[in-house]
Amino acid sequence: MKQDMIMNQMNKQKQQEAREKLSKEILEWSQGKKEMFLSISTGVGKTFNALNIIRDTKTKKPLLILTPETTLIENFRLDAIKLGFEDLIQDATIICYASLHKYIDIDWGVICMDESHHTKSELRVDLLKQLKYERIIMLSATLEEDTEEILSSVIPFDKFEFDTQSAIEAGILPEPKVTIVDIEL
């Protein structure tokens, strides 16, 4: 039992070191970029890395965070607080994509588009074309080729990719355990 606890602690330490290394790499990659897409597997840290880039931007202009659903507004806020970015989001405008039309006339410092694969409709693409910002960060774990083409035609972004296999190899995510269960129909 004690040996399992020690191994578990060692694995958590390795995982934390791998996350820190990746975050440093992403922050260095983001330097000098205005339009970015973080295509990062679920559980690896899209929100943390986006907020880290936002903090590094040091703008005095307002922050806009877009989510696909109203329930995710509070989830994003709570995640940001849990991750140590409460100071960044306390004055941020956090809205759903459906409300974007009300905010296109503002000159934003940074726009963070969570689950940005939800913006491929014609109406949302038209709204994206009207946005004013210093930097924009798009986030998704599931960027499909057609959505990437649509978004890149409006916002010519640089993309940072880190898929599930890369996360497993880096030690950020554990090796999956597959259990086969026979069921008689």
mmCIF file with all atom_site columns, C-alpha atoms in Angstrom:
data_model
loop_
_atom_site.group_PDB
_atom_site.id
_atom_site.type_symbol
_atom_site.label_atom_id
_atom_site.label_alt_id
_atom_site.label_comp_id
_atom_site.label_asym_id
_atom_site.label_entity_id
_atom_site.label_seq_id
_atom_site.pdbx_PDB_ins_code
_atom_site.Cartn_x
_atom_site.Cartn_y
_atom_site.Cartn_z
_atom_site.occupancy
_atom_site.B_iso_or_equiv
_atom_site.pdbx_formal_charge
_atom_site.auth_seq_id
_atom_site.auth_comp_id
_atom_site.auth_asym_id
_atom_site.auth_atom_id
_atom_site.pdbx_PDB_model_num
ATOM 1   C CA . MET A 1 1   ? 0.000   0.000   0.000   1.00 0.00 ? 1   MET A CA 1
ATOM 2   C CA . LYS A 1 2   ? 2.747   2.460   0.951   1.00 0.00 ? 2   LYS A CA 1
ATOM 3   C CA . GLN A 1 3   ? 4.702   1.573   -2.195  1.00 0.00 ? 3   GLN A CA 1
ATOM 4   C CA . ASP A 1 4   ? 1.612   2.386   -4.315  1.00 0.00 ? 4   ASP A CA 1
ATOM 5   C CA . MET A 1 5   ? 1.334   5.783   -2.624  1.00 0.00 ? 5   MET A CA 1
ATOM 6   C CA . ILE A 1 6   ? 5.014   6.513   -3.318  1.00 0.00 ? 6   ILE A CA 1
ATOM 7   C CA . MET A 1 7   ? 4.646   5.477   -6.988  1.00 0.00 ? 7   MET A CA 1
ATOM 8   C CA . ASN A 1 8   ? 1.510   7.587   -7.309  1.00 0.00 ? 8   ASN A CA 1
ATOM 9   C CA . GLN A 1 9   ? 3.322   10.628  -5.862  1.00 0.00 ? 9   GLN A CA 1
ATOM 10  C CA . MET A 1 10  ? 6.277   10.086  -8.228  1.00 0.00 ? 10  MET A CA 1
ATOM 11  C CA . ASN A 1 11  ? 3.894   9.857   -11.212 1.00 0.00 ? 11  ASN A CA 1
ATOM 12  C CA . LYS A 1 12  ? 2.167   13.087  -10.170 1.00 0.00 ? 12  LYS A CA 1
ATOM 13  C CA . GLN A 1 13  ? 5.543   14.820  -9.909  1.00 0.00 ? 13  GLN A CA 1
ATOM 14  C CA . LYS A 1 14  ? 6.562   13.627  -13.401 1.00 0.00 ? 14  LYS A CA 1
ATOM 15  C CA . GLN A 1 15  ? 3.189   14.711  -14.772 1.00 0.00 ? 15  GLN A CA 1
ATOM 16  C CA . GLN A 1 16  ? 3.555   18.171  -13.212 1.00 0.00 ? 16  GLN A CA 1
ATOM 17  C CA . GLU A 1 17  ? 7.071   18.561  -14.641 1.00 0.00 ? 17  GLU A CA 1
ATOM 18  C CA . ALA A 1 18  ? 5.798   17.545  -18.100 1.00 0.00 ? 18  ALA A CA 1
ATOM 19  C CA . ARG A 1 19  ? 2.926   20.069  -17.854 1.00 0.00 ? 19  ARG A CA 1
ATOM 20  C CA . GLU A 1 20  ? 5.334   22.845  -16.844 1.00 0.00 ? 20  GLU A CA 1
ATOM 21  C CA . LYS A 1 21  ? 7.661   21.993  -19.729 1.00 0.00 ? 21  LYS A CA 1
ATOM 22  C CA . LEU A 1 22  ? 4.760   22.080  -22.209 1.00 0.00 ? 22  LEU A CA 1
ATOM 23  C CA . SER A 1 23  ? 3.457   25.387  -20.804 1.00 0.00 ? 23  SER A CA 1
ATOM 24  C CA . LYS A 1 24  ? 6.888   26.957  -21.164 1.00 0.00 ? 24  LYS A CA 1
ATOM 25  C CA . GLU A 1 25  ? 7.093   25.683  -24.753 1.00 0.00 ? 25  GLU A CA 1
ATOM 26  C CA . ILE A 1 26  ? 3.637   27.095  -25.595 1.00 0.00 ? 26  ILE A CA 1
ATOM 27  C CA . LEU A 1 27  ? 4.440   30.471  -24.018 1.00 0.00 ? 27  LEU A CA 1
ATOM 28  C CA . GLU A 1 28  ? 7.694   30.719  -26.001 1.00 0.00 ? 28  GLU A CA 1
ATOM 29  C CA . TRP A 1 29  ? 5.861   29.645  -29.174 1.00 0.00 ? 29  TRP A CA 1
ATOM 30  C CA . SER A 1 30  ? 3.233   32.376  -28.643 1.00 0.00 ? 30  SER A CA 1
ATOM 31  C CA . GLN A 1 31  ? 5.765   35.221  -28.539 1.00 0.00 ? 31  GLN A CA 1
ATOM 32  C CA . GLY A 1 32  ? 5.129   37.715  -31.330 1.00 0.00 ? 32  GLY A CA 1
ATOM 33  C CA . LYS A 1 33  ? 1.985   35.955  -32.535 1.00 0.00 ? 33  LYS A CA 1
ATOM 34  C CA . LYS A 1 34  ? -1.270  37.859  -32.840 1.00 0.00 ? 34  LYS A CA 1
ATOM 35  C CA . GLU A 1 35  ? -3.609  35.019  -33.850 1.00 0.00 ? 35  GLU A CA 1
ATOM 36  C CA . MET A 1 36  ? -3.178  31.601  -32.296 1.00 0.00 ? 36  MET A CA 1
ATOM 37  C CA . PHE A 1 37  ? -4.953  28.299  -32.216 1.00 0.00 ? 37  PHE A CA 1
ATOM 38  C CA . LEU A 1 38  ? -4.205  25.859  -29.400 1.00 0.00 ? 38  LEU A CA 1
ATOM 39  C CA . SER A 1 39  ? -5.328  22.449  -30.638 1.00 0.00 ? 39  SER A CA 1
ATOM 40  C CA . ILE A 1 40  ? -4.626  20.536  -27.448 1.00 0.00 ? 40  ILE A CA 1
ATOM 41  C CA . SER A 1 41  ? -6.071  17.259  -26.193 1.00 0.00 ? 41  SER A CA 1
ATOM 42  C CA . THR A 1 42  ? -8.627  17.244  -23.398 1.00 0.00 ? 42  THR A CA 1
ATOM 43  C CA . GLY A 1 43  ? -7.043  17.171  -19.952 1.00 0.00 ? 43  GLY A CA 1
ATOM 44  C CA . VAL A 1 44  ? -3.735  18.681  -21.046 1.00 0.00 ? 44  VAL A CA 1
ATOM 45  C CA . GLY A 1 45  ? -4.402  22.321  -20.160 1.00 0.00 ? 45  GLY A CA 1
ATOM 46  C CA . LYS A 1 46  ? -5.929  24.465  -22.908 1.00 0.00 ? 46  LYS A CA 1
ATOM 47  C CA . THR A 1 47  ? -7.456  26.902  -20.435 1.00 0.00 ? 47  THR A CA 1
ATOM 48  C CA . PHE A 1 48  ? -4.306  27.184  -18.318 1.00 0.00 ? 48  PHE A CA 1
ATOM 49  C CA . ASN A 1 49  ? -2.100  27.819  -21.336 1.00 0.00 ? 49  ASN A CA 1
ATOM 50  C CA . ALA A 1 50  ? -4.487  30.353  -22.855 1.00 0.00 ? 50  ALA A CA 1
ATOM 51  C CA . LEU A 1 51  ? -4.657  32.272  -19.567 1.00 0.00 ? 51  LEU A CA 1
ATOM 52  C CA . ASN A 1 52  ? -0.883  32.070  -19.288 1.00 0.00 ? 52  ASN A CA 1
ATOM 53  C CA . ILE A 1 53  ? -0.553  33.684  -22.733 1.00 0.00 ? 53  ILE A CA 1
ATOM 54  C CA . ILE A 1 54  ? -3.128  36.327  -21.776 1.00 0.00 ? 54  ILE A CA 1
ATOM 55  C CA . ARG A 1 55  ? -1.197  37.182  -18.603 1.00 0.00 ? 55  ARG A CA 1
ATOM 56  C CA . ASP A 1 56  ? 2.011   37.432  -20.639 1.00 0.00 ? 56  ASP A CA 1
ATOM 57  C CA . THR A 1 57  ? 0.316   39.834  -23.098 1.00 0.00 ? 57  THR A CA 1
ATOM 58  C CA . LYS A 1 58  ? 0.149   42.612  -20.469 1.00 0.00 ? 58  LYS A CA 1
ATOM 59  C CA . THR A 1 59  ? -2.507  44.679  -22.224 1.00 0.00 ? 59  THR A CA 1
ATOM 60  C CA . LYS A 1 60  ? -4.553  47.432  -20.633 1.00 0.00 ? 60  LYS A CA 1
ATOM 61  C CA . LYS A 1 61  ? -7.438  46.759  -22.996 1.00 0.00 ? 61  LYS A CA 1
ATOM 62  C CA . PRO A 1 62  ? -10.343 44.512  -21.923 1.00 0.00 ? 62  PRO A CA 1
ATOM 63  C CA . LEU A 1 63  ? -10.399 40.729  -22.117 1.00 0.00 ? 63  LEU A CA 1
ATOM 64  C CA . LEU A 1 64  ? -13.209 38.865  -23.908 1.00 0.00 ? 64  LEU A CA 1
ATOM 65  C CA . ILE A 1 65  ? -13.788 35.170  -23.305 1.00 0.00 ? 65  ILE A CA 1
ATOM 66  C CA . LEU A 1 66  ? -16.245 33.314  -25.541 1.00 0.00 ? 66  LEU A CA 1
ATOM 67  C CA . THR A 1 67  ? -17.895 30.001  -24.659 1.00 0.00 ? 67  THR A CA 1
ATOM 68  C CA . PRO A 1 68  ? -20.427 27.912  -26.589 1.00 0.00 ? 68  PRO A CA 1
ATOM 69  C CA . GLU A 1 69  ? -23.032 27.685  -23.775 1.00 0.00 ? 69  GLU A CA 1
ATOM 70  C CA . THR A 1 70  ? -24.160 29.743  -20.802 1.00 0.00 ? 70  THR A CA 1
ATOM 71  C CA . THR A 1 71  ? -23.332 26.915  -18.381 1.00 0.00 ? 71  THR A CA 1
ATOM 72  C CA . LEU A 1 72  ? -19.709 27.054  -19.506 1.00 0.00 ? 72  LEU A CA 1
ATOM 73  C CA . ILE A 1 73  ? -19.375 30.737  -18.546 1.00 0.00 ? 73  ILE A CA 1
ATOM 74  C CA . GLU A 1 74  ? -19.315 29.916  -14.839 1.00 0.00 ? 74  GLU A CA 1
ATOM 75  C CA . ASN A 1 75  ? -17.220 26.786  -15.471 1.00 0.00 ? 75  ASN A CA 1
ATOM 76  C CA . PHE A 1 76  ? -14.578 28.891  -17.236 1.00 0.00 ? 76  PHE A CA 1
ATOM 77  C CA . ARG A 1 77  ? -14.579 31.433  -14.413 1.00 0.00 ? 77  ARG A CA 1
ATOM 78  C CA . LEU A 1 78  ? -14.222 28.728  -11.748 1.00 0.00 ? 78  LEU A CA 1
ATOM 79  C CA . ASP A 1 79  ? -11.440 26.991  -13.703 1.00 0.00 ? 79  ASP A CA 1
ATOM 80  C CA . ALA A 1 80  ? -9.553  30.260  -14.036 1.00 0.00 ? 80  ALA A CA 1
ATOM 81  C CA . ILE A 1 81  ? -9.817  30.880  -10.291 1.00 0.00 ? 81  ILE A CA 1
ATOM 82  C CA . LYS A 1 82  ? -8.744  27.294  -9.498  1.00 0.00 ? 82  LYS A CA 1
ATOM 83  C CA . LEU A 1 83  ? -5.752  27.688  -11.825 1.00 0.00 ? 83  LEU A CA 1
ATOM 84  C CA . GLY A 1 84  ? -4.629  30.927  -10.136 1.00 0.00 ? 84  GLY A CA 1
ATOM 85  C CA . PHE A 1 85  ? -5.836  33.472  -12.708 1.00 0.00 ? 85  PHE A CA 1
ATOM 86  C CA . GLU A 1 86  ? -8.551  35.189  -10.669 1.00 0.00 ? 86  GLU A CA 1
ATOM 87  C CA . ASP A 1 87  ? -6.896  38.579  -11.211 1.00 0.00 ? 87  ASP A CA 1
ATOM 88  C CA . LEU A 1 88  ? -7.191  38.188  -14.996 1.00 0.00 ? 88  LEU A CA 1
ATOM 89  C CA . ILE A 1 89  ? -10.816 37.235  -15.166 1.00 0.00 ? 89  ILE A CA 1
ATOM 90  C CA . GLN A 1 90  ? -12.316 39.436  -12.462 1.00 0.00 ? 90  GLN A CA 1
ATOM 91  C CA . ASP A 1 91  ? -12.861 42.239  -15.009 1.00 0.00 ? 91  ASP A CA 1
ATOM 92  C CA . ALA A 1 92  ? -13.138 39.989  -18.084 1.00 0.00 ? 92  ALA A CA 1
ATOM 93  C CA . THR A 1 93  ? -16.248 39.858  -20.209 1.00 0.00 ? 93  THR A CA 1
ATOM 94  C CA . ILE A 1 94  ? -17.297 36.210  -20.450 1.00 0.00 ? 94  ILE A CA 1
ATOM 95  C CA . ILE A 1 95  ? -20.142 35.529  -22.873 1.00 0.00 ? 95  ILE A CA 1
ATOM 96  C CA . CYS A 1 96  ? -21.618 32.905  -25.180 1.00 0.00 ? 96  CYS A CA 1
ATOM 97  C CA . TYR A 1 97  ? -20.924 32.927  -28.900 1.00 0.00 ? 97  TYR A CA 1
ATOM 98  C CA . ALA A 1 98  ? -24.631 33.655  -29.377 1.00 0.00 ? 98  ALA A CA 1
ATOM 99  C CA . SER A 1 99  ? -24.134 37.086  -27.729 1.00 0.00 ? 99  SER A CA 1
ATOM 100 C CA . LEU A 1 100 ? -21.060 38.051  -29.759 1.00 0.00 ? 100 LEU A CA 1
ATOM 101 C CA . HIS A 1 101 ? -23.020 40.504  -31.938 1.00 0.00 ? 101 HIS A CA 1
ATOM 102 C CA . LYS A 1 102 ? -23.382 42.808  -28.900 1.00 0.00 ? 102 LYS A CA 1
ATOM 103 C CA . TYR A 1 103 ? -19.592 43.115  -28.436 1.00 0.00 ? 103 TYR A CA 1
ATOM 104 C CA . ILE A 1 104 ? -18.104 43.643  -31.905 1.00 0.00 ? 104 ILE A CA 1
ATOM 105 C CA . ASP A 1 105 ? -17.592 47.413  -31.547 1.00 0.00 ? 105 ASP A CA 1
ATOM 106 C CA . ILE A 1 106 ? -15.153 47.114  -28.617 1.00 0.00 ? 106 ILE A CA 1
ATOM 107 C CA . ASP A 1 107 ? -11.382 47.251  -29.087 1.00 0.00 ? 107 ASP A CA 1
ATOM 108 C CA . TRP A 1 108 ? -10.322 44.141  -27.160 1.00 0.00 ? 108 TRP A CA 1
ATOM 109 C CA . GLY A 1 109 ? -6.887  43.437  -25.745 1.00 0.00 ? 109 GLY A CA 1
ATOM 110 C CA . VAL A 1 110 ? -7.219  39.665  -25.970 1.00 0.00 ? 110 VAL A CA 1
ATOM 111 C CA . ILE A 1 111 ? -10.081 37.484  -27.135 1.00 0.00 ? 111 ILE A CA 1
ATOM 112 C CA . CYS A 1 112 ? -10.089 33.870  -25.959 1.00 0.00 ? 112 CYS A CA 1
ATOM 113 C CA . MET A 1 113 ? -12.421 31.592  -27.904 1.00 0.00 ? 113 MET A CA 1
ATOM 114 C CA . ASP A 1 114 ? -13.054 28.448  -25.856 1.00 0.00 ? 114 ASP A CA 1
ATOM 115 C CA . GLU A 1 115 ? -14.312 25.467  -27.874 1.00 0.00 ? 115 GLU A CA 1
ATOM 116 C CA . SER A 1 116 ? -13.778 27.563  -31.000 1.00 0.00 ? 116 SER A CA 1
ATOM 117 C CA . HIS A 1 117 ? -14.975 24.796  -33.300 1.00 0.00 ? 117 HIS A CA 1
ATOM 118 C CA . HIS A 1 118 ? -18.463 26.167  -32.480 1.00 0.00 ? 118 HIS A CA 1
ATOM 119 C CA . THR A 1 119 ? -17.839 29.268  -34.635 1.00 0.00 ? 119 THR A CA 1
ATOM 120 C CA . LYS A 1 120 ? -18.089 27.877  -38.144 1.00 0.00 ? 120 LYS A CA 1
ATOM 121 C CA . SER A 1 121 ? -21.624 29.069  -38.932 1.00 0.00 ? 121 SER A CA 1
ATOM 122 C CA . GLU A 1 122 ? -21.957 31.805  -41.544 1.00 0.00 ? 122 GLU A CA 1
ATOM 123 C CA . LEU A 1 123 ? -23.332 34.305  -38.995 1.00 0.00 ? 123 LEU A CA 1
ATOM 124 C CA . ARG A 1 124 ? -20.505 33.713  -36.497 1.00 0.00 ? 124 ARG A CA 1
ATOM 125 C CA . VAL A 1 125 ? -17.864 33.886  -39.205 1.00 0.00 ? 125 VAL A CA 1
ATOM 126 C CA . ASP A 1 126 ? -19.274 37.269  -40.287 1.00 0.00 ? 126 ASP A CA 1
ATOM 127 C CA . LEU A 1 127 ? -19.066 38.473  -36.669 1.00 0.00 ? 127 LEU A CA 1
ATOM 128 C CA . LEU A 1 128 ? -15.469 37.219  -36.321 1.00 0.00 ? 128 LEU A CA 1
ATOM 129 C CA . LYS A 1 129 ? -14.510 39.345  -39.330 1.00 0.00 ? 129 LYS A CA 1
ATOM 130 C CA . GLN A 1 130 ? -15.675 42.458  -37.443 1.00 0.00 ? 130 GLN A CA 1
ATOM 131 C CA . LEU A 1 131 ? -13.737 41.880  -34.206 1.00 0.00 ? 131 LEU A CA 1
ATOM 132 C CA . LYS A 1 132 ? -10.951 44.273  -33.150 1.00 0.00 ? 132 LYS A CA 1
ATOM 133 C CA . TYR A 1 133 ? -8.197  42.889  -30.935 1.00 0.00 ? 133 TYR A CA 1
ATOM 134 C CA . GLU A 1 134 ? -4.509  42.904  -30.088 1.00 0.00 ? 134 GLU A CA 1
ATOM 135 C CA . ARG A 1 135 ? -4.425  39.098  -29.807 1.00 0.00 ? 135 ARG A CA 1
ATOM 136 C CA . ILE A 1 136 ? -6.827  36.231  -30.261 1.00 0.00 ? 136 ILE A CA 1
ATOM 137 C CA . ILE A 1 137 ? -6.461  32.714  -28.871 1.00 0.00 ? 137 ILE A CA 1
ATOM 138 C CA . MET A 1 138 ? -8.688  29.937  -30.155 1.00 0.00 ? 138 MET A CA 1
ATOM 139 C CA . LEU A 1 139 ? -8.996  26.693  -28.194 1.00 0.00 ? 139 LEU A CA 1
ATOM 140 C CA . SER A 1 140 ? -10.243 23.243  -29.159 1.00 0.00 ? 140 SER A CA 1
ATOM 141 C CA . ALA A 1 141 ? -9.417  19.593  -28.695 1.00 0.00 ? 141 ALA A CA 1
ATOM 142 C CA . THR A 1 142 ? -11.508 18.659  -31.724 1.00 0.00 ? 142 THR A CA 1
ATOM 143 C CA . LEU A 1 143 ? -10.551 20.874  -34.651 1.00 0.00 ? 143 LEU A CA 1
ATOM 144 C CA . GLU A 1 144 ? -11.832 19.268  -37.834 1.00 0.00 ? 144 GLU A CA 1
ATOM 145 C CA . GLU A 1 145 ? -10.292 20.081  -41.197 1.00 0.00 ? 145 GLU A CA 1
ATOM 146 C CA . ASP A 1 146 ? -13.359 21.905  -42.581 1.00 0.00 ? 146 ASP A CA 1
ATOM 147 C CA . THR A 1 147 ? -13.654 24.054  -39.443 1.00 0.00 ? 147 THR A CA 1
ATOM 148 C CA . GLU A 1 148 ? -9.945  24.863  -39.584 1.00 0.00 ? 148 GLU A CA 1
ATOM 149 C CA . GLU A 1 149 ? -10.313 26.008  -43.191 1.00 0.00 ? 149 GLU A CA 1
ATOM 150 C CA . ILE A 1 150 ? -13.276 28.229  -42.344 1.00 0.00 ? 150 ILE A CA 1
ATOM 151 C CA . LEU A 1 151 ? -11.609 29.814  -39.302 1.00 0.00 ? 151 LEU A CA 1
ATOM 152 C CA . SER A 1 152 ? -8.227  30.299  -40.980 1.00 0.00 ? 152 SER A CA 1
ATOM 153 C CA . SER A 1 153 ? -9.892  32.080  -43.900 1.00 0.00 ? 153 SER A CA 1
ATOM 154 C CA . VAL A 1 154 ? -11.143 34.710  -41.423 1.00 0.00 ? 154 VAL A CA 1
ATOM 155 C CA . ILE A 1 155 ? -8.327  34.686  -38.851 1.00 0.00 ? 155 ILE A CA 1
ATOM 156 C CA . PRO A 1 156 ? -4.971  33.577  -40.309 1.00 0.00 ? 156 PRO A CA 1
ATOM 157 C CA . PHE A 1 157 ? -3.760  31.846  -37.138 1.00 0.00 ? 157 PHE A CA 1
ATOM 158 C CA . ASP A 1 158 ? -0.629  29.966  -36.150 1.00 0.00 ? 158 ASP A CA 1
ATOM 159 C CA . LYS A 1 159 ? -1.533  26.553  -34.730 1.00 0.00 ? 159 LYS A CA 1
ATOM 160 C CA . PHE A 1 160 ? 0.034   24.709  -31.810 1.00 0.00 ? 160 PHE A CA 1
ATOM 161 C CA . GLU A 1 161 ? -0.960  21.031  -31.840 1.00 0.00 ? 161 GLU A CA 1
ATOM 162 C CA . PHE A 1 162 ? -0.591  18.571  -28.992 1.00 0.00 ? 162 PHE A CA 1
ATOM 163 C CA . ASP A 1 163 ? -2.731  15.455  -29.355 1.00 0.00 ? 163 ASP A CA 1
ATOM 164 C CA . THR A 1 164 ? -3.579  12.674  -26.901 1.00 0.00 ? 164 THR A CA 1
ATOM 165 C CA . GLN A 1 165 ? -0.744  10.414  -28.045 1.00 0.00 ? 165 GLN A CA 1
ATOM 166 C CA . SER A 1 166 ? 1.780   13.242  -27.556 1.00 0.00 ? 166 SER A CA 1
ATOM 167 C CA . ALA A 1 167 ? 0.346   13.887  -24.077 1.00 0.00 ? 167 ALA A CA 1
ATOM 168 C CA . ILE A 1 168 ? 0.726   10.211  -23.161 1.00 0.00 ? 168 ILE A CA 1
ATOM 169 C CA . GLU A 1 169 ? 4.294   10.108  -24.509 1.00 0.00 ? 169 GLU A CA 1
ATOM 170 C CA . ALA A 1 170 ? 5.188   13.287  -22.589 1.00 0.00 ? 170 ALA A CA 1
ATOM 171 C CA . GLY A 1 171 ? 3.794   11.798  -19.374 1.00 0.00 ? 171 GLY A CA 1
ATOM 172 C CA . ILE A 1 172 ? 0.989   14.343  -19.012 1.00 0.00 ? 172 ILE A CA 1
ATOM 173 C CA . LEU A 1 173 ? -1.804  11.823  -19.531 1.00 0.00 ? 173 LEU A CA 1
ATOM 174 C CA . PRO A 1 174 ? -1.653  8.225   -18.296 1.00 0.00 ? 174 PRO A CA 1
ATOM 175 C CA . GLU A 1 175 ? -1.527  5.234   -20.606 1.00 0.00 ? 175 GLU A CA 1
ATOM 176 C CA . PRO A 1 176 ? -5.118  4.220   -21.275 1.00 0.00 ? 176 PRO A CA 1
ATOM 177 C CA . LYS A 1 177 ? -6.320  1.007   -19.686 1.00 0.00 ? 177 LYS A CA 1
ATOM 178 C CA . VAL A 1 178 ? -8.691  -0.976  -21.862 1.00 0.00 ? 178 VAL A CA 1
ATOM 179 C CA . THR A 1 179 ? -10.976 -3.454  -20.188 1.00 0.00 ? 179 THR A CA 1
ATOM 180 C CA . ILE A 1 180 ? -12.942 -5.887  -22.316 1.00 0.00 ? 180 ILE A CA 1
ATOM 181 C CA . VAL A 1 181 ? -16.277 -6.889  -20.889 1.00 0.00 ? 181 VAL A CA 1
ATOM 182 C CA . ASP A 1 182 ? -18.088 -9.785  -22.540 1.00 0.00 ? 182 ASP A CA 1
ATOM 183 C CA . ILE A 1 183 ? -21.849 -9.358  -22.601 1.00 0.00 ? 183 ILE A CA 1
ATOM 184 C CA . GLU A 1 184 ? -24.336 -11.883 -23.803 1.00 0.00 ? 184 GLU A CA 1
ATOM 185 C CA . LEU A 1 185 ? -27.084 -10.337 -25.920 1.00 0.00 ? 185 LEU A CA 1
#
